[in-house]
Amino acid sequence: MRLPLAAALTGAISAQVPAQAHAQALSCAVPREVPRPSPDLPDDRQPVRRLPIGSYTLAISWSPEYCRTARDRAASRFQCGGGSRFGFTLHGLWPDGVGKEWPQYCRPTAILPRATIRRNLCATPSAQLLQHEWAKHGTCMAGSTADRYFARSTAMYRALRFPDMDALSRRPALTVGALAEEVARANPGMRASMMRVTTTRQGWLDEIWLCADTRFRYRACPAHQGGAASSERLRIWRGPDGPR
């Protein structure tokens, strides 16, 4: 789930990486023709669930790790190759339920307009993921349209700041808890208890899930939220420039 960058992430954007920075693309050049996603529909494994919303999760992904393990190279070409470079990307804003189950696929949805995809591709660099997030999660937010849903999630994403991930990736004996503390320190008012860190089976950073209340204010995560233990050793893949 960087240096001060231009607020608008349309067209080509380039920047260097400082100690603390915005949660935006390191560089992003939206292609002239954006991909058209396929429909994302409920099925037996992912059924319709219309439940009350009790809270939210903002999920952000560590792009270097995603690109290291991506199986479909053609589908991830924009995110993982060419003229764009990403650090943390926006996975999505997820409505949570009152208990352990969450609402999903609350109403049918059409294919996203290309203009909507274009506006959000530098935050979530996959047209198919944008379609999925709107269909599965955004449709459950009362009164939401696709554009309102993405405006809310990208505003939360772009307001985040992060510590120097390169330096953290080189820290001996880095733990999940230490990363959470550093992220909290970079965002005034945030605490490590307001996030969960997920890792791969090999202990590499995968995502950060930030817990929020129904007014989109960050709050302590519930016990069932999951994530890796704070004492767990953590490795951060920096990219293709050498072993980690």
Short mmCIF file of C-alpha atoms in Angstrom, two decimals:
data_model
loop_
_atom_site.label_atom_id
_atom_site.label_comp_id
_atom_site.label_asym_id
_atom_site.label_seq_id
_atom_site.Cartn_x
_atom_site.Cartn_y
_atom_site.Cartn_z
CA MET A 1 0.00 0.00 0.00
CA ARG A 2 9.19 10.49 -2.06
CA LEU A 3 10.03 14.03 -2.78
CA PRO A 4 7.39 16.80 -2.92
CA LEU A 5 5.70 16.25 -6.26
CA ALA A 6 3.27 18.16 -8.41
CA ALA A 7 -0.22 17.86 -6.99
CA ALA A 8 -1.72 16.83 -10.31
CA LEU A 9 -0.60 13.43 -11.52
CA THR A 10 -1.59 13.72 -15.16
CA GLY A 11 0.82 13.44 -18.04
CA ALA A 12 4.49 12.90 -17.23
CA ILE A 13 5.80 13.52 -13.70
CA SER A 14 9.31 13.00 -12.44
CA ALA A 15 10.92 13.45 -9.03
CA GLN A 16 13.74 12.22 -6.82
CA VAL A 17 13.25 10.48 -3.47
CA PRO A 18 13.98 12.29 -0.17
CA ALA A 19 13.80 11.20 3.46
CA GLN A 20 10.05 11.89 3.68
CA ALA A 21 7.69 12.37 0.78
CA HIS A 22 4.23 12.19 -0.64
CA ALA A 23 2.57 8.88 -1.45
CA GLN A 24 2.70 9.49 -5.18
CA ALA A 25 4.46 8.02 -8.16
CA LEU A 26 8.20 8.54 -8.45
CA SER A 27 7.52 9.08 -12.14
CA CYS A 28 4.35 8.46 -14.11
CA ALA A 29 3.66 8.86 -17.81
CA VAL A 30 0.08 7.91 -18.68
CA PRO A 31 -0.09 6.29 -22.12
CA ARG A 32 -2.05 7.94 -24.91
CA GLU A 33 -4.38 4.93 -25.04
CA VAL A 34 -5.28 3.53 -21.63
CA PRO A 35 -6.28 -0.15 -21.35
CA ARG A 36 -9.92 -1.14 -21.29
CA PRO A 37 -10.66 -3.42 -18.33
CA SER A 38 -12.85 -6.51 -18.35
CA PRO A 39 -16.03 -6.68 -16.24
CA ASP A 40 -15.48 -7.59 -12.59
CA LEU A 41 -18.44 -9.56 -11.30
CA PRO A 42 -19.39 -11.50 -8.16
CA ASP A 43 -19.23 -15.28 -8.24
CA ASP A 44 -19.59 -18.25 -5.90
CA ARG A 45 -16.26 -17.50 -4.19
CA GLN A 46 -16.84 -13.72 -4.09
CA PRO A 47 -20.61 -13.30 -3.61
CA VAL A 48 -22.70 -10.19 -3.20
CA ARG A 49 -22.76 -9.05 0.45
CA ARG A 50 -24.82 -6.01 1.37
CA LEU A 51 -23.84 -5.23 4.96
CA PRO A 52 -23.69 -2.07 7.10
CA ILE A 53 -20.34 -0.26 7.00
CA GLY A 54 -18.58 -0.06 10.35
CA SER A 55 -15.17 1.25 9.28
CA TYR A 56 -12.76 1.48 6.33
CA THR A 57 -9.34 0.20 5.31
CA LEU A 58 -7.02 2.12 3.00
CA ALA A 59 -4.70 -0.45 1.41
CA ILE A 60 -1.43 0.59 -0.20
CA SER A 61 0.96 -1.77 -2.00
CA TRP A 62 4.76 -1.75 -2.24
CA SER A 63 5.23 -1.70 -6.00
CA PRO A 64 8.83 -2.99 -6.22
CA GLU A 65 7.75 -6.24 -4.54
CA TYR A 66 4.69 -6.55 -6.77
CA CYS A 67 6.80 -6.09 -9.89
CA ARG A 68 9.40 -8.57 -8.69
CA THR A 69 6.80 -11.34 -8.46
CA ALA A 70 4.18 -10.30 -11.07
CA ARG A 71 3.22 -13.28 -13.21
CA ASP A 72 1.39 -11.46 -15.99
CA ARG A 73 4.12 -9.23 -17.41
CA ALA A 74 1.92 -7.91 -20.20
CA ALA A 75 -0.83 -6.78 -17.80
CA SER A 76 1.73 -5.13 -15.47
CA ARG A 77 3.83 -3.46 -18.17
CA PHE A 78 2.67 0.07 -17.28
CA GLN A 79 3.44 -0.37 -13.57
CA CYS A 80 6.60 -2.42 -13.90
CA GLY A 81 8.29 -1.20 -17.05
CA GLY A 82 8.65 1.63 -19.51
CA GLY A 83 8.81 5.23 -18.35
CA SER A 84 6.97 4.95 -15.03
CA ARG A 85 8.38 4.17 -11.57
CA PHE A 86 6.37 3.58 -8.42
CA GLY A 87 7.02 3.20 -4.71
CA PHE A 88 3.77 2.76 -2.79
CA THR A 89 0.65 2.53 -4.94
CA LEU A 90 -3.00 2.70 -3.98
CA HIS A 91 -4.62 -0.73 -3.83
CA GLY A 92 -7.98 0.61 -2.72
CA LEU A 93 -10.36 1.94 -0.10
CA TRP A 94 -12.33 -0.92 1.41
CA PRO A 95 -15.56 -0.58 3.39
CA ASP A 96 -15.44 -2.93 6.38
CA GLY A 97 -18.41 -4.41 8.17
CA VAL A 98 -19.36 -4.12 11.81
CA GLY A 99 -17.86 -7.56 12.48
CA LYS A 100 -15.40 -9.71 10.57
CA GLU A 101 -17.34 -9.80 7.30
CA TRP A 102 -17.39 -6.86 4.92
CA PRO A 103 -19.79 -5.66 2.22
CA GLN A 104 -18.85 -6.31 -1.41
CA TYR A 105 -20.31 -6.16 -4.92
CA CYS A 106 -23.30 -4.21 -3.65
CA ARG A 107 -24.67 -3.22 -7.05
CA PRO A 108 -23.99 -3.91 -10.73
CA THR A 109 -21.55 -1.60 -12.46
CA ALA A 110 -20.53 -0.81 -16.01
CA ILE A 111 -16.98 -0.68 -17.39
CA LEU A 112 -15.18 2.41 -16.13
CA PRO A 113 -14.90 5.29 -18.60
CA ARG A 114 -11.41 5.77 -20.02
CA ALA A 115 -11.34 9.31 -18.61
CA THR A 116 -11.83 7.93 -15.06
CA ILE A 117 -9.08 5.38 -15.59
CA ARG A 118 -6.74 8.04 -16.95
CA ARG A 119 -7.28 10.32 -13.94
CA ASN A 120 -6.42 7.57 -11.47
CA LEU A 121 -3.76 5.52 -13.23
CA CYS A 122 -0.83 7.23 -11.50
CA ALA A 123 -2.24 6.24 -8.10
CA THR A 124 -3.50 2.77 -9.02
CA PRO A 125 -1.46 1.77 -12.08
CA SER A 126 -3.80 -0.93 -13.38
CA ALA A 127 -7.04 -0.39 -15.27
CA GLN A 128 -8.25 -3.83 -14.22
CA LEU A 129 -7.55 -3.16 -10.55
CA LEU A 130 -9.43 0.14 -10.78
CA GLN A 131 -12.41 -1.73 -12.24
CA HIS A 132 -12.18 -4.35 -9.48
CA GLU A 133 -11.94 -1.84 -6.64
CA TRP A 134 -14.95 0.12 -7.85
CA ALA A 135 -17.05 -3.00 -8.50
CA LYS A 136 -16.19 -4.85 -5.30
CA HIS A 137 -15.74 -2.04 -2.80
CA GLY A 138 -16.82 1.35 -4.13
CA THR A 139 -20.34 0.23 -5.00
CA CYS A 140 -21.01 -0.43 -1.31
CA MET A 141 -20.48 3.19 -0.27
CA ALA A 142 -23.82 5.02 -0.03
CA GLY A 143 -24.37 7.59 -2.75
CA SER A 144 -21.00 6.91 -4.30
CA THR A 145 -20.15 7.18 -7.96
CA ALA A 146 -16.91 5.85 -9.42
CA ASP A 147 -15.45 9.34 -9.61
CA ARG A 148 -16.42 10.16 -6.02
CA TYR A 149 -15.03 6.86 -4.79
CA PHE A 150 -11.68 7.36 -6.48
CA ALA A 151 -11.54 11.02 -5.45
CA ARG A 152 -11.90 9.96 -1.81
CA SER A 153 -9.37 7.13 -1.97
CA THR A 154 -6.74 9.04 -3.95
CA ALA A 155 -7.06 12.07 -1.65
CA MET A 156 -6.30 9.85 1.36
CA TYR A 157 -3.45 8.17 -0.50
CA ARG A 158 -1.82 11.39 -1.69
CA ALA A 159 -1.98 12.92 1.79
CA LEU A 160 0.25 10.18 3.20
CA ARG A 161 3.96 10.69 3.83
CA PHE A 162 6.56 7.97 4.09
CA PRO A 163 10.00 7.55 5.64
CA ASP A 164 13.10 6.89 3.58
CA MET A 165 12.26 3.41 2.30
CA ASP A 166 15.69 2.94 0.77
CA ALA A 167 17.36 3.53 4.13
CA LEU A 168 14.87 1.26 5.90
CA SER A 169 15.51 -1.51 3.37
CA ARG A 170 19.19 -1.46 4.41
CA ARG A 171 18.53 -1.40 8.18
CA PRO A 172 19.81 -4.54 9.91
CA ALA A 173 17.15 -6.58 11.73
CA LEU A 174 14.26 -4.39 10.54
CA THR A 175 10.93 -5.48 12.01
CA VAL A 176 7.32 -4.97 11.01
CA GLY A 177 6.79 -2.85 14.11
CA ALA A 178 9.75 -0.62 13.29
CA LEU A 179 8.36 0.09 9.82
CA ALA A 180 4.95 0.93 11.30
CA GLU A 181 6.55 3.29 13.81
CA GLU A 182 8.49 5.06 11.05
CA VAL A 183 5.37 5.48 8.91
CA ALA A 184 3.47 6.83 11.92
CA ARG A 185 6.30 9.26 12.68
CA ALA A 186 6.09 10.62 9.13
CA ASN A 187 2.35 11.33 9.50
CA PRO A 188 1.46 13.60 12.45
CA GLY A 189 -1.37 12.18 14.54
CA MET A 190 -0.92 8.65 13.26
CA ARG A 191 0.12 5.73 15.47
CA ALA A 192 1.57 2.36 14.60
CA SER A 193 -1.58 0.72 16.01
CA MET A 194 -3.57 2.34 13.18
CA MET A 195 -2.00 0.13 10.53
CA ARG A 196 -1.33 -3.48 9.68
CA VAL A 197 1.62 -4.61 7.58
CA THR A 198 1.31 -7.64 5.32
CA THR A 199 4.27 -9.62 4.04
CA THR A 200 5.02 -12.43 1.61
CA ARG A 201 5.79 -15.91 2.88
CA GLN A 202 9.47 -15.04 2.61
CA GLY A 203 9.04 -11.95 4.83
CA TRP A 204 9.15 -9.25 2.13
CA LEU A 205 7.00 -6.12 2.49
CA ASP A 206 3.75 -6.52 0.56
CA GLU A 207 1.16 -3.97 1.73
CA ILE A 208 0.22 -1.54 4.50
CA TRP A 209 -3.41 -1.40 5.59
CA LEU A 210 -4.49 1.81 7.33
CA CYS A 211 -7.62 1.59 9.47
CA ALA A 212 -10.16 4.43 9.47
CA ASP A 213 -13.55 5.15 11.02
CA THR A 214 -16.72 5.98 9.09
CA ARG A 215 -15.59 9.62 8.83
CA PHE A 216 -12.32 8.48 7.25
CA ARG A 217 -10.23 9.41 10.29
CA TYR A 218 -7.43 6.98 11.10
CA ARG A 219 -8.05 4.84 14.18
CA ALA A 220 -6.63 1.78 15.92
CA CYS A 221 -7.12 -1.38 13.87
CA PRO A 222 -9.43 -4.09 15.25
CA ALA A 223 -7.82 -7.27 16.53
CA HIS A 224 -9.17 -9.36 13.64
CA GLN A 225 -7.64 -7.10 10.97
CA GLY A 226 -4.73 -9.46 10.47
CA GLY A 227 -1.26 -8.56 9.26
CA ALA A 228 2.18 -9.66 10.36
CA ALA A 229 3.27 -9.60 14.01
CA SER A 230 5.13 -6.43 14.98
CA SER A 231 8.14 -8.49 16.07
CA GLU A 232 8.43 -10.25 12.71
CA ARG A 233 11.58 -9.59 10.71
CA LEU A 234 10.89 -7.57 7.55
CA ARG A 235 12.72 -7.22 4.28
CA ILE A 236 12.01 -4.53 1.68
CA TRP A 237 12.75 -5.11 -2.00
CA ARG A 238 14.16 -1.91 -3.49
CA GLY A 239 14.19 -2.89 -7.14
CA PRO A 240 16.47 -4.56 -9.67
CA ASP A 241 19.71 -2.84 -8.58
CA GLY A 242 21.08 -5.60 -6.38
CA PRO A 243 20.37 -8.17 -3.63
CA ARG A 244 18.36 -7.16 -0.56
#
